[in-house]
PDB file of C-alpha atoms and ligand atoms in Angstrom:
ATOM      1  CA  MET C   1     -10.482 -35.596  -7.522  1.00  0.00           C
ATOM      2  CA  THR C   2     -10.445 -34.319  -3.930  1.00  0.00           C
ATOM      3  CA  ARG C   3     -10.316 -30.555  -3.607  1.00  0.00           C
ATOM      4  CA  THR C   4      -7.512 -29.048  -1.530  1.00  0.00           C
ATOM      5  CA  ALA C   5      -7.245 -25.880   0.547  1.00  0.00           C
ATOM      6  CA  LEU C   6      -4.368 -24.094   2.237  1.00  0.00           C
ATOM      7  CA  ILE C   7      -5.675 -22.319   5.355  1.00  0.00           C
ATOM      8  CA  THR C   8      -3.531 -19.814   7.273  1.00  0.00           C
ATOM      9  CA  GLY C   9      -4.325 -18.911  10.874  1.00  0.00           C
ATOM     10  CA  ALA C  10      -5.655 -22.439  11.238  1.00  0.00           C
ATOM     11  CA  SER C  11      -4.395 -23.157  14.779  1.00  0.00           C
ATOM     12  CA  ARG C  12      -7.457 -21.596  16.444  1.00  0.00           C
ATOM     13  CA  GLY C  13     -10.404 -19.238  16.046  1.00  0.00           C
ATOM     14  CA  ILE C  14     -11.888 -18.577  12.627  1.00  0.00           C
ATOM     15  CA  GLY C  15      -9.178 -20.445  10.692  1.00  0.00           C
ATOM     16  CA  ALA C  16      -9.691 -23.594  12.783  1.00  0.00           C
ATOM     17  CA  ALA C  17     -13.476 -23.361  12.302  1.00  0.00           C
ATOM     18  CA  ILE C  18     -12.955 -23.091   8.532  1.00  0.00           C
ATOM     19  CA  ALA C  19     -10.640 -26.122   8.644  1.00  0.00           C
ATOM     20  CA  ARG C  20     -13.274 -28.143  10.528  1.00  0.00           C
ATOM     21  CA  ARG C  21     -15.971 -27.119   8.075  1.00  0.00           C
ATOM     22  CA  LEU C  22     -13.978 -27.845   4.903  1.00  0.00           C
ATOM     23  CA  ALA C  23     -12.800 -31.196   6.323  1.00  0.00           C
ATOM     24  CA  ALA C  24     -16.440 -32.082   7.006  1.00  0.00           C
ATOM     25  CA  ASP C  25     -17.133 -31.112   3.370  1.00  0.00           C
ATOM     26  CA  GLY C  26     -14.459 -33.649   2.309  1.00  0.00           C
ATOM     27  CA  TRP C  27     -11.555 -31.335   1.449  1.00  0.00           C
ATOM     28  CA  ASP C  28      -7.873 -32.259   1.862  1.00  0.00           C
ATOM     29  CA  LEU C  29      -6.104 -29.498   3.772  1.00  0.00           C
ATOM     30  CA  SER C  30      -2.866 -27.790   4.674  1.00  0.00           C
ATOM     31  CA  LEU C  31      -2.993 -25.935   7.979  1.00  0.00           C
ATOM     32  CA  ALA C  32      -0.626 -23.031   8.673  1.00  0.00           C
ATOM     33  CA  ALA C  33       0.156 -20.915  11.773  1.00  0.00           C
ATOM     34  CA  ARG C  34       3.201 -20.322  13.991  1.00  0.00           C
ATOM     35  CA  SER C  35       2.399 -22.960  16.643  1.00  0.00           C
ATOM     36  CA  PRO C  36       3.064 -26.522  15.404  1.00  0.00           C
ATOM     37  CA  GLY C  37       1.392 -28.206  18.424  1.00  0.00           C
ATOM     38  CA  PRO C  38      -2.178 -26.956  17.927  1.00  0.00           C
ATOM     39  CA  LEU C  39      -1.850 -27.454  14.154  1.00  0.00           C
ATOM     40  CA  ARG C  40      -0.815 -31.109  14.625  1.00  0.00           C
ATOM     41  CA  ALA C  41      -3.621 -31.722  17.146  1.00  0.00           C
ATOM     42  CA  LEU C  42      -6.232 -30.294  14.763  1.00  0.00           C
ATOM     43  CA  ALA C  43      -4.792 -32.198  11.805  1.00  0.00           C
ATOM     44  CA  ASP C  44      -4.989 -35.501  13.735  1.00  0.00           C
ATOM     45  CA  GLU C  45      -8.538 -34.722  14.872  1.00  0.00           C
ATOM     46  CA  LEU C  46      -9.771 -33.927  11.362  1.00  0.00           C
ATOM     47  CA  HIS C  47      -8.065 -36.927   9.765  1.00  0.00           C
ATOM     48  CA  ALA C  48      -9.516 -39.281  12.403  1.00  0.00           C
ATOM     49  CA  ARG C  49     -13.002 -37.796  12.125  1.00  0.00           C
ATOM     50  CA  TYR C  50     -13.408 -37.253   8.387  1.00  0.00           C
ATOM     51  CA  GLY C  51     -10.710 -39.422   6.797  1.00  0.00           C
ATOM     52  CA  VAL C  52      -9.312 -36.476   4.838  1.00  0.00           C
ATOM     53  CA  ARG C  53      -5.602 -35.740   4.363  1.00  0.00           C
ATOM     54  CA  VAL C  54      -4.363 -32.911   6.562  1.00  0.00           C
ATOM     55  CA  HIS C  55      -0.834 -31.553   6.184  1.00  0.00           C
ATOM     56  CA  THR C  56       0.630 -29.045   8.653  1.00  0.00           C
ATOM     57  CA  ALA C  57       2.809 -26.145   7.503  1.00  0.00           C
ATOM     58  CA  PRO C  58       4.093 -24.073  10.440  1.00  0.00           C
ATOM     59  CA  GLY C  59       5.421 -20.606   9.659  1.00  0.00           C
ATOM     60  CA  ASP C  60       5.432 -16.969  10.700  1.00  0.00           C
ATOM     61  CA  MET C  61       3.472 -14.746   8.324  1.00  0.00           C
ATOM     62  CA  ALA C  62       5.682 -11.811   9.289  1.00  0.00           C
ATOM     63  CA  GLU C  63       8.661 -13.574   7.660  1.00  0.00           C
ATOM     64  CA  GLU C  64       8.912 -13.572   3.858  1.00  0.00           C
ATOM     65  CA  ALA C  65      10.870 -16.852   3.748  1.00  0.00           C
ATOM     66  CA  ASP C  66       8.284 -18.605   5.957  1.00  0.00           C
ATOM     67  CA  VAL C  67       5.416 -17.395   3.767  1.00  0.00           C
ATOM     68  CA  ARG C  68       7.148 -18.811   0.691  1.00  0.00           C
ATOM     69  CA  ASP C  69       7.816 -22.079   2.516  1.00  0.00           C
ATOM     70  CA  VAL C  70       4.190 -22.472   3.640  1.00  0.00           C
ATOM     71  CA  ALA C  71       3.044 -22.198   0.014  1.00  0.00           C
ATOM     72  CA  ARG C  72       5.754 -24.589  -1.145  1.00  0.00           C
ATOM     73  CA  GLN C  73       4.814 -27.157   1.493  1.00  0.00           C
ATOM     74  CA  HIS C  74       1.195 -27.223   0.375  1.00  0.00           C
ATOM     75  CA  LEU C  75       2.083 -27.484  -3.297  1.00  0.00           C
ATOM     76  CA  THR C  76       4.562 -30.299  -2.625  1.00  0.00           C
ATOM     77  CA  ALA C  77       2.096 -32.235  -0.450  1.00  0.00           C
ATOM     78  CA  TYR C  78      -0.702 -32.013  -3.027  1.00  0.00           C
ATOM     79  CA  ASP C  79       1.207 -32.216  -6.299  1.00  0.00           C
ATOM     80  CA  GLY C  80       0.509 -28.589  -7.208  1.00  0.00           C
ATOM     81  CA  ARG C  81      -3.242 -28.718  -6.691  1.00  0.00           C
ATOM     82  CA  LEU C  82      -4.813 -25.748  -4.870  1.00  0.00           C
ATOM     83  CA  ASP C  83      -8.564 -25.130  -5.102  1.00  0.00           C
ATOM     84  CA  ALA C  84      -8.814 -22.618  -2.256  1.00  0.00           C
ATOM     85  CA  LEU C  85      -6.310 -20.347  -0.562  1.00  0.00           C
ATOM     86  CA  VAL C  86      -7.918 -19.251   2.706  1.00  0.00           C
ATOM     87  CA  LEU C  87      -6.170 -16.315   4.370  1.00  0.00           C
ATOM     88  CA  SER C  88      -7.198 -16.176   8.017  1.00  0.00           C
ATOM     89  CA  ALA C  89      -3.915 -15.438   9.832  1.00  0.00           C
ATOM     90  CA  GLY C  90      -4.165 -11.982  11.280  1.00  0.00           C
ATOM     91  CA  MET C  91      -3.528  -9.788  14.282  1.00  0.00           C
ATOM     92  CA  GLY C  92      -4.931  -6.590  15.698  1.00  0.00           C
ATOM     93  CA  GLN C  93      -3.614  -3.941  18.053  1.00  0.00           C
ATOM     94  CA  THR C  94      -5.759  -1.076  19.255  1.00  0.00           C
ATOM     95  CA  GLY C  95      -4.798   2.578  19.624  1.00  0.00           C
ATOM     96  CA  ALA C  96      -5.683   6.026  18.336  1.00  0.00           C
ATOM     97  CA  ILE C  97      -3.830   7.377  15.300  1.00  0.00           C
ATOM     98  CA  ALA C  98      -2.519  10.308  17.370  1.00  0.00           C
ATOM     99  CA  ASP C  99       0.085   8.230  19.206  1.00  0.00           C
ATOM    100  CA  PHE C 100       0.060   4.832  17.516  1.00  0.00           C
ATOM    101  CA  PRO C 101       3.612   3.383  17.359  1.00  0.00           C
ATOM    102  CA  LEU C 102       4.677   2.951  13.739  1.00  0.00           C
ATOM    103  CA  ALA C 103       6.420  -0.349  14.536  1.00  0.00           C
ATOM    104  CA  ARG C 104       2.990  -1.791  15.412  1.00  0.00           C
ATOM    105  CA  LEU C 105       1.586  -0.545  12.113  1.00  0.00           C
ATOM    106  CA  ASP C 106       4.471  -2.270  10.317  1.00  0.00           C
ATOM    107  CA  LYS C 107       3.803  -5.595  12.081  1.00  0.00           C
ATOM    108  CA  GLN C 108       0.082  -5.555  11.284  1.00  0.00           C
ATOM    109  CA  TYR C 109       0.827  -4.580   7.705  1.00  0.00           C
ATOM    110  CA  ALA C 110       3.258  -7.503   7.398  1.00  0.00           C
ATOM    111  CA  VAL C 111       0.911 -10.164   8.768  1.00  0.00           C
ATOM    112  CA  ASN C 112      -2.468  -8.849   7.567  1.00  0.00           C
ATOM    113  CA  LEU C 113      -1.578  -7.608   4.089  1.00  0.00           C
ATOM    114  CA  ARG C 114       1.973  -8.301   2.931  1.00  0.00           C
ATOM    115  CA  ALA C 115       1.782 -12.039   3.670  1.00  0.00           C
ATOM    116  CA  PRO C 116      -1.617 -12.447   1.931  1.00  0.00           C
ATOM    117  CA  PHE C 117      -0.278 -10.544  -1.110  1.00  0.00           C
ATOM    118  CA  GLN C 118       2.829 -12.731  -1.207  1.00  0.00           C
ATOM    119  CA  LEU C 119       0.841 -15.946  -0.734  1.00  0.00           C
ATOM    120  CA  VAL C 120      -1.488 -15.027  -3.586  1.00  0.00           C
ATOM    121  CA  GLN C 121       1.584 -14.358  -5.719  1.00  0.00           C
ATOM    122  CA  GLU C 122       3.267 -17.653  -4.740  1.00  0.00           C
ATOM    123  CA  CYS C 123       0.086 -19.656  -5.290  1.00  0.00           C
ATOM    124  CA  LEU C 124      -1.259 -18.056  -8.486  1.00  0.00           C
ATOM    125  CA  PRO C 125       0.312 -20.544 -10.917  1.00  0.00           C
ATOM    126  CA  ALA C 126      -1.218 -23.435  -8.946  1.00  0.00           C
ATOM    127  CA  LEU C 127      -4.589 -21.691  -8.579  1.00  0.00           C
ATOM    128  CA  ARG C 128      -4.668 -21.049 -12.344  1.00  0.00           C
ATOM    129  CA  ALA C 129      -3.667 -24.618 -13.182  1.00  0.00           C
ATOM    130  CA  THR C 130      -6.239 -26.068 -10.768  1.00  0.00           C
ATOM    131  CA  ALA C 131      -8.937 -23.810 -12.240  1.00  0.00           C
ATOM    132  CA  SER C 132      -8.314 -25.013 -15.767  1.00  0.00           C
ATOM    133  CA  PRO C 133     -11.054 -27.391 -16.999  1.00  0.00           C
ATOM    134  CA  ALA C 134      -8.633 -30.273 -17.392  1.00  0.00           C
ATOM    135  CA  ARG C 135      -8.039 -30.370 -13.616  1.00  0.00           C
ATOM    136  CA  ASP C 136     -11.723 -30.293 -12.626  1.00  0.00           C
ATOM    137  CA  GLY C 137     -13.178 -33.721 -11.912  1.00  0.00           C
ATOM    138  CA  THR C 138     -16.261 -32.709  -9.939  1.00  0.00           C
ATOM    139  CA  GLY C 139     -18.874 -32.166 -12.664  1.00  0.00           C
ATOM    140  CA  VAL C 140     -19.446 -28.553 -11.607  1.00  0.00           C
ATOM    141  CA  HIS C 141     -16.637 -26.282 -12.770  1.00  0.00           C
ATOM    142  CA  ARG C 142     -15.854 -24.297  -9.652  1.00  0.00           C
ATOM    143  CA  GLY C 143     -12.581 -22.689 -10.641  1.00  0.00           C
ATOM    144  CA  SER C 144     -10.331 -21.840  -7.712  1.00  0.00           C
ATOM    145  CA  ARG C 145     -10.714 -19.232  -4.993  1.00  0.00           C
ATOM    146  CA  VAL C 146      -8.829 -16.947  -2.704  1.00  0.00           C
ATOM    147  CA  VAL C 147     -10.883 -16.292   0.436  1.00  0.00           C
ATOM    148  CA  ALA C 148      -9.470 -13.613   2.741  1.00  0.00           C
ATOM    149  CA  ILE C 149     -10.811 -12.963   6.216  1.00  0.00           C
ATOM    150  CA  ALA C 150     -10.868  -9.170   6.265  1.00  0.00           C
ATOM    151  CA  SER C 151     -12.988  -7.273   8.801  1.00  0.00           C
ATOM    152  CA  ILE C 152     -16.002  -5.016   8.905  1.00  0.00           C
ATOM    153  CA  THR C 153     -13.555  -2.338  10.129  1.00  0.00           C
ATOM    154  CA  GLY C 154     -12.158  -2.376   6.598  1.00  0.00           C
ATOM    155  CA  VAL C 155     -15.593  -1.289   5.362  1.00  0.00           C
ATOM    156  CA  ALA C 156     -16.529   1.271   8.043  1.00  0.00           C
ATOM    157  CA  ALA C 157     -14.101   2.831  10.530  1.00  0.00           C
ATOM    158  CA  GLU C 158     -14.191   2.164  14.268  1.00  0.00           C
ATOM    159  CA  PRO C 159     -12.352   4.363  16.779  1.00  0.00           C
ATOM    160  CA  SER C 160      -8.953   3.032  17.961  1.00  0.00           C
ATOM    161  CA  LEU C 161      -8.674   0.464  15.181  1.00  0.00           C
ATOM    162  CA  ALA C 162      -7.115   2.654  12.485  1.00  0.00           C
ATOM    163  CA  ALA C 163      -4.017   0.571  11.732  1.00  0.00           C
ATOM    164  CA  TYR C 164      -5.856  -2.750  11.785  1.00  0.00           C
ATOM    165  CA  ALA C 165      -8.744  -1.347   9.731  1.00  0.00           C
ATOM    166  CA  ALA C 166      -6.411   0.051   7.086  1.00  0.00           C
ATOM    167  CA  THR C 167      -4.810  -3.372   6.573  1.00  0.00           C
ATOM    168  CA  LYS C 168      -8.253  -4.949   6.271  1.00  0.00           C
ATOM    169  CA  ALA C 169      -9.495  -2.320   3.796  1.00  0.00           C
ATOM    170  CA  ALA C 170      -6.390  -3.110   1.769  1.00  0.00           C
ATOM    171  CA  LEU C 171      -7.255  -6.810   1.892  1.00  0.00           C
ATOM    172  CA  LEU C 172     -10.729  -6.054   0.489  1.00  0.00           C
ATOM    173  CA  SER C 173      -9.020  -4.105  -2.275  1.00  0.00           C
ATOM    174  CA  LEU C 174      -6.556  -6.940  -2.942  1.00  0.00           C
ATOM    175  CA  CYS C 175      -9.472  -9.343  -3.480  1.00  0.00           C
ATOM    176  CA  GLU C 176     -11.035  -6.955  -5.980  1.00  0.00           C
ATOM    177  CA  SER C 177      -7.739  -6.752  -7.843  1.00  0.00           C
ATOM    178  CA  VAL C 178      -7.456 -10.544  -7.985  1.00  0.00           C
ATOM    179  CA  ASN C 179     -10.930 -10.599  -9.521  1.00  0.00           C
ATOM    180  CA  VAL C 180     -10.202  -8.060 -12.233  1.00  0.00           C
ATOM    181  CA  GLU C 181      -6.853  -9.639 -13.097  1.00  0.00           C
ATOM    182  CA  GLU C 182      -7.582 -13.368 -12.732  1.00  0.00           C
ATOM    183  CA  SER C 183     -11.298 -14.220 -12.695  1.00  0.00           C
ATOM    184  CA  GLU C 184     -11.509 -14.799 -16.459  1.00  0.00           C
ATOM    185  CA  ALA C 185      -8.863 -17.486 -15.926  1.00  0.00           C
ATOM    186  CA  GLY C 186     -11.058 -19.086 -13.258  1.00  0.00           C
ATOM    187  CA  VAL C 187      -9.346 -17.671 -10.160  1.00  0.00           C
ATOM    188  CA  SER C 188     -11.587 -15.398  -8.121  1.00  0.00           C
ATOM    189  CA  ALA C 189     -11.337 -13.861  -4.676  1.00  0.00           C
ATOM    190  CA  CYS C 190     -13.739 -13.081  -1.855  1.00  0.00           C
ATOM    191  CA  ALA C 191     -13.076 -10.978   1.223  1.00  0.00           C
ATOM    192  CA  VAL C 192     -15.238 -12.005   4.163  1.00  0.00           C
ATOM    193  CA  ALA C 193     -15.643  -9.011   6.474  1.00  0.00           C
ATOM    194  CA  PRO C 194     -17.198  -9.849   9.841  1.00  0.00           C
ATOM    195  CA  GLY C 195     -17.877  -7.718  12.894  1.00  0.00           C
ATOM    196  CA  TYR C 196     -16.756  -9.024  16.289  1.00  0.00           C
ATOM    197  CA  VAL C 197     -16.391 -12.812  16.257  1.00  0.00           C
ATOM    198  CA  ASP C 198     -16.105 -14.814  19.493  1.00  0.00           C
ATOM    199  CA  THR C 199     -12.456 -15.955  19.407  1.00  0.00           C
ATOM    200  CA  ASP C 200      -9.255 -15.327  21.413  1.00  0.00           C
ATOM    201  CA  MET C 201      -8.806 -12.115  19.429  1.00  0.00           C
ATOM    202  CA  THR C 202     -11.873 -10.532  21.032  1.00  0.00           C
ATOM    203  CA  SER C 203     -11.471 -11.831  24.610  1.00  0.00           C
ATOM    204  CA  TRP C 204     -10.325  -8.329  25.692  1.00  0.00           C
ATOM    205  CA  MET C 205     -13.809  -7.044  24.681  1.00  0.00           C
ATOM    206  CA  HIS C 206     -15.864  -9.212  27.046  1.00  0.00           C
ATOM    207  CA  GLU C 207     -16.680  -6.415  29.512  1.00  0.00           C
ATOM    208  CA  ARG C 208     -18.209  -4.380  26.662  1.00  0.00           C
ATOM    209  CA  LEU C 209     -19.686  -7.170  24.555  1.00  0.00           C
ATOM    210  CA  ALA C 210     -20.634 -10.646  25.782  1.00  0.00           C
ATOM    211  CA  PRO C 211     -19.268 -13.562  23.716  1.00  0.00           C
ATOM    212  CA  GLU C 212     -22.811 -14.802  23.074  1.00  0.00           C
ATOM    213  CA  ASP C 213     -23.625 -11.481  21.363  1.00  0.00           C
ATOM    214  CA  MET C 214     -20.741 -11.889  18.931  1.00  0.00           C
ATOM    215  CA  ILE C 215     -20.791 -13.617  15.533  1.00  0.00           C
ATOM    216  CA  THR C 216     -19.580 -17.227  15.784  1.00  0.00           C
ATOM    217  CA  ALA C 217     -16.510 -18.588  14.019  1.00  0.00           C
ATOM    218  CA  GLU C 218     -18.826 -21.257  12.582  1.00  0.00           C
ATOM    219  CA  ASP C 219     -20.925 -18.501  10.928  1.00  0.00           C
ATOM    220  CA  VAL C 220     -17.812 -17.304   9.113  1.00  0.00           C
ATOM    221  CA  ALA C 221     -16.881 -20.887   8.183  1.00  0.00           C
ATOM    222  CA  GLU C 222     -20.364 -21.403   6.744  1.00  0.00           C
ATOM    223  CA  MET C 223     -19.826 -18.418   4.422  1.00  0.00           C
ATOM    224  CA  VAL C 224     -16.454 -19.745   3.296  1.00  0.00           C
ATOM    225  CA  SER C 225     -17.872 -23.204   2.629  1.00  0.00           C
ATOM    226  CA  SER C 226     -20.640 -21.648   0.491  1.00  0.00           C
ATOM    227  CA  VAL C 227     -18.334 -19.432  -1.530  1.00  0.00           C
ATOM    228  CA  VAL C 228     -15.892 -22.215  -2.397  1.00  0.00           C
ATOM    229  CA  GLY C 229     -18.841 -24.356  -3.516  1.00  0.00           C
ATOM    230  CA  LEU C 230     -20.018 -21.886  -6.170  1.00  0.00           C
ATOM    231  CA  SER C 231     -19.410 -22.399  -9.868  1.00  0.00           C
ATOM    232  CA  ARG C 232     -16.606 -20.398 -11.498  1.00  0.00           C
ATOM    233  CA  THR C 233     -19.082 -18.059 -13.185  1.00  0.00           C
ATOM    234  CA  ALA C 234     -20.143 -16.667  -9.769  1.00  0.00           C
ATOM    235  CA  VAL C 235     -17.643 -14.112  -8.493  1.00  0.00           C
ATOM    236  CA  VAL C 236     -18.316 -12.780  -4.966  1.00  0.00           C
ATOM    237  CA  PRO C 237     -15.940  -9.884  -4.213  1.00  0.00           C
ATOM    238  CA  SER C 238     -16.956  -9.494  -0.577  1.00  0.00           C
ATOM    239  CA  ILE C 239     -19.320 -10.633   2.141  1.00  0.00           C
ATOM    240  CA  VAL C 240     -20.018  -8.390   5.126  1.00  0.00           C
ATOM    241  CA  ILE C 241     -21.310 -10.012   8.325  1.00  0.00           C
ATOM    242  CA  THR C 242     -22.686  -7.511  10.805  1.00  0.00           C
ATOM    243  CA  ARG C 243     -24.407  -7.960  14.174  1.00  0.00           C
ATOM    244  CA  PRO C 244     -28.073  -7.187  14.909  1.00  0.00           C
ATOM    245  CA  GLY C 245     -28.875  -3.601  15.825  1.00  0.00           C
ATOM    246  CA  ARG C 246     -29.768  -0.194  14.508  1.00  0.00           C
ATOM    247  CA  ARG C 247     -26.341   0.614  13.093  1.00  0.00           C
ATOM    248  CA  LEU C 248     -25.228  -1.406  10.084  1.00  0.00           C
ATOM    249  CA  TRP C 249     -21.518  -1.952   9.370  1.00  0.00           C
ATOM    250  CA  ARG C 250     -20.646  -1.725  13.065  1.00  0.00           C
ATOM    251  CA  ALA C 251     -18.042  -4.036  14.490  1.00  0.00           C
TER     252      ALA C 251
HETATM  253  N1  LIG X 301     -12.346 -12.193  15.948  1.00  0.00           N
HETATM  254  C1  LIG X 301     -12.877 -11.171  15.320  1.00  0.00           C
HETATM  255  O1  LIG X 301     -13.715 -10.418  15.877  1.00  0.00           O
HETATM  256  C2  LIG X 301     -12.538 -10.886  13.893  1.00  0.00           C
HETATM  257  C3  LIG X 301     -13.386 -10.055  13.173  1.00  0.00           C
HETATM  258  C4  LIG X 301     -13.090  -9.763  11.855  1.00  0.00           C
HETATM  259  C5  LIG X 301     -11.981 -10.306  11.267  1.00  0.00           C
HETATM  260  N2  LIG X 301     -11.146 -11.116  11.981  1.00  0.00           N
HETATM  261  C6  LIG X 301      -9.979 -11.667  11.308  1.00  0.00           C
HETATM  262  O2  LIG X 301     -10.113 -13.051  11.257  1.00  0.00           O
HETATM  263  C7  LIG X 301      -8.830 -13.664  11.210  1.00  0.00           C
HETATM  264  C8  LIG X 301      -8.761 -14.719  12.278  1.00  0.00           C
HETATM  265  O3  LIG X 301      -8.938 -14.093  13.544  1.00  0.00           O
HETATM  266  P1  LIG X 301      -9.382 -14.904  14.838  1.00  0.00           P
HETATM  267  O4  LIG X 301     -10.465 -14.149  15.471  1.00  0.00           O
HETATM  268  O5  LIG X 301      -9.557 -16.334  14.489  1.00  0.00           O
HETATM  269  O6  LIG X 301      -8.067 -14.663  15.730  1.00  0.00           O
HETATM  270  P2  LIG X 301      -7.254 -15.636  16.674  1.00  0.00           P
HETATM  271  O7  LIG X 301      -8.162 -16.574  17.388  1.00  0.00           O
HETATM  272  O8  LIG X 301      -6.353 -14.748  17.445  1.00  0.00           O
HETATM  273  O9  LIG X 301      -6.395 -16.513  15.631  1.00  0.00           O
HETATM  274  C9  LIG X 301      -5.416 -15.898  14.856  1.00  0.00           C
HETATM  275  C10 LIG X 301      -4.754 -16.948  14.010  1.00  0.00           C
HETATM  276  O10 LIG X 301      -3.746 -16.325  13.216  1.00  0.00           O
HETATM  277  C11 LIG X 301      -2.485 -16.961  13.496  1.00  0.00           C
HETATM  278  N3  LIG X 301      -1.429 -15.948  13.467  1.00  0.00           N
HETATM  279  C12 LIG X 301      -1.369 -14.785  14.150  1.00  0.00           C
HETATM  280  N4  LIG X 301      -0.219 -14.155  13.886  1.00  0.00           N
HETATM  281  C13 LIG X 301       0.473 -14.944  13.015  1.00  0.00           C
HETATM  282  C14 LIG X 301       1.728 -14.855  12.387  1.00  0.00           C
HETATM  283  N5  LIG X 301       2.552 -13.818  12.593  1.00  0.00           N
HETATM  284  N6  LIG X 301       2.102 -15.842  11.562  1.00  0.00           N
HETATM  285  C15 LIG X 301       1.300 -16.915  11.331  1.00  0.00           C
HETATM  286  N7  LIG X 301       0.086 -17.058  11.892  1.00  0.00           N
HETATM  287  C16 LIG X 301      -0.310 -16.080  12.739  1.00  0.00           C
HETATM  288  C17 LIG X 301      -2.642 -17.565  14.891  1.00  0.00           C
HETATM  289  O11 LIG X 301      -1.812 -18.700  15.091  1.00  0.00           O
HETATM  290  P3  LIG X 301      -0.415 -18.666  15.875  1.00  0.00           P
HETATM  291  O12 LIG X 301      -0.565 -17.759  17.035  1.00  0.00           O
HETATM  292  O13 LIG X 301      -0.183 -20.096  16.227  1.00  0.00           O
HETATM  293  O14 LIG X 301       0.566 -18.180  14.869  1.00  0.00           O
HETATM  294  C18 LIG X 301      -4.096 -18.030  14.831  1.00  0.00           C
HETATM  295  O15 LIG X 301      -4.194 -19.269  14.173  1.00  0.00           O
HETATM  296  C19 LIG X 301      -7.825 -12.530  11.411  1.00  0.00           C
HETATM  297  O16 LIG X 301      -7.323 -12.141  10.164  1.00  0.00           O
HETATM  298  C20 LIG X 301      -8.665 -11.417  12.015  1.00  0.00           C
HETATM  299  O17 LIG X 301      -8.128 -10.157  11.731  1.00  0.00           O
HETATM  300  C21 LIG X 301     -11.414 -11.437  13.283  1.00  0.00           C
END
C-alpha cells in the first residue's frame, strides 16, 4: 500500500524540497500552505514526474478552522491513511526581547506551535490506525511519524530571535511529548533543527551569510526521507543540522 504524507509549508522552501523528495521516494502527498497557486503547480509537477497522487489543501495555519480543514482534507483524500505528518509551515520575525511587540509573538506562536499541536491532535487517530500492523503492507513495520521542522535556535539561543526560538524550542518539546505518549502505539516524532537554510526565509541574511554557505533545503529533505524510512522500533527525537565552523549549535 502506498504511504501517504501531509506536508505543511509545502509551497516553497524546505516543505517543497521535502515534497519533491518524498514524491521521488514514491509517496502519495497532501500539500498545504496559504497560496493555492504554487501548491497546484508543485502538485502537477510531482504527479507528472513521479506518477504519485498529490492533493492540495490550502489553509492558513494561524486559523484554527483552516488547520482542522487541512487535516480533514488529507484524511478524506486518502481514506484515513497518514504515515507521516510533516510540519514545515513556519515564520520568523527578528527583534530583541526588550521591545518586541507582543502581537508578533502571538502570530509566531500561532503558526509555529499552536497549529502543529492542533494538527498532531487532529491527526493522531489516523496516525495510530496507520501504525497498527494491520495497515502496514510494506514488509518493514515503520509505524507512523510526525516530523517537525524546528530550528537550531530552539536548541541554542541567537540574539534577536527570542520569540522565534522559543516557539521552536517548544516544538522540540512537543515532539518529545509525542514520543513518550504515543511511540509504544507506533507513532513517533522527530524534530529536525537546522541552522540557516537557503530559502526565502533567509534572503534578508545574504549580506552577512552567502546562500552557498547555508544548509540546503535538500539536506533537510534527505534527513526527513531517512527518518520516515526507519522501522517503528527506532525513535529519533531530534536531529540538529549545524554549519561548519568552530562553534557548534550556531545558526
Ligand atoms: N530557512 C531557514 O534557515 C530555517 C532554519 C531552521 C528552521 N526553519 C523552519 O523551516 C520551516 C520552513 O521554512 P523555509 O525556510 O522553507 O521558509 P519559507 O521558504 O519562507 O517557506 C515557509 C512556508 O510556510 C508557509 N507558511 C508561512 N506562514 C503560513 C501560514 N500562516 N499558514 C500556512 N502556511 C504558512 C509558506 O507558504 P505560504 O506563504 O503560501 O502560506 C511556505 O510554504 C519553517 O518552520 C522555518 O521556521 C527554517
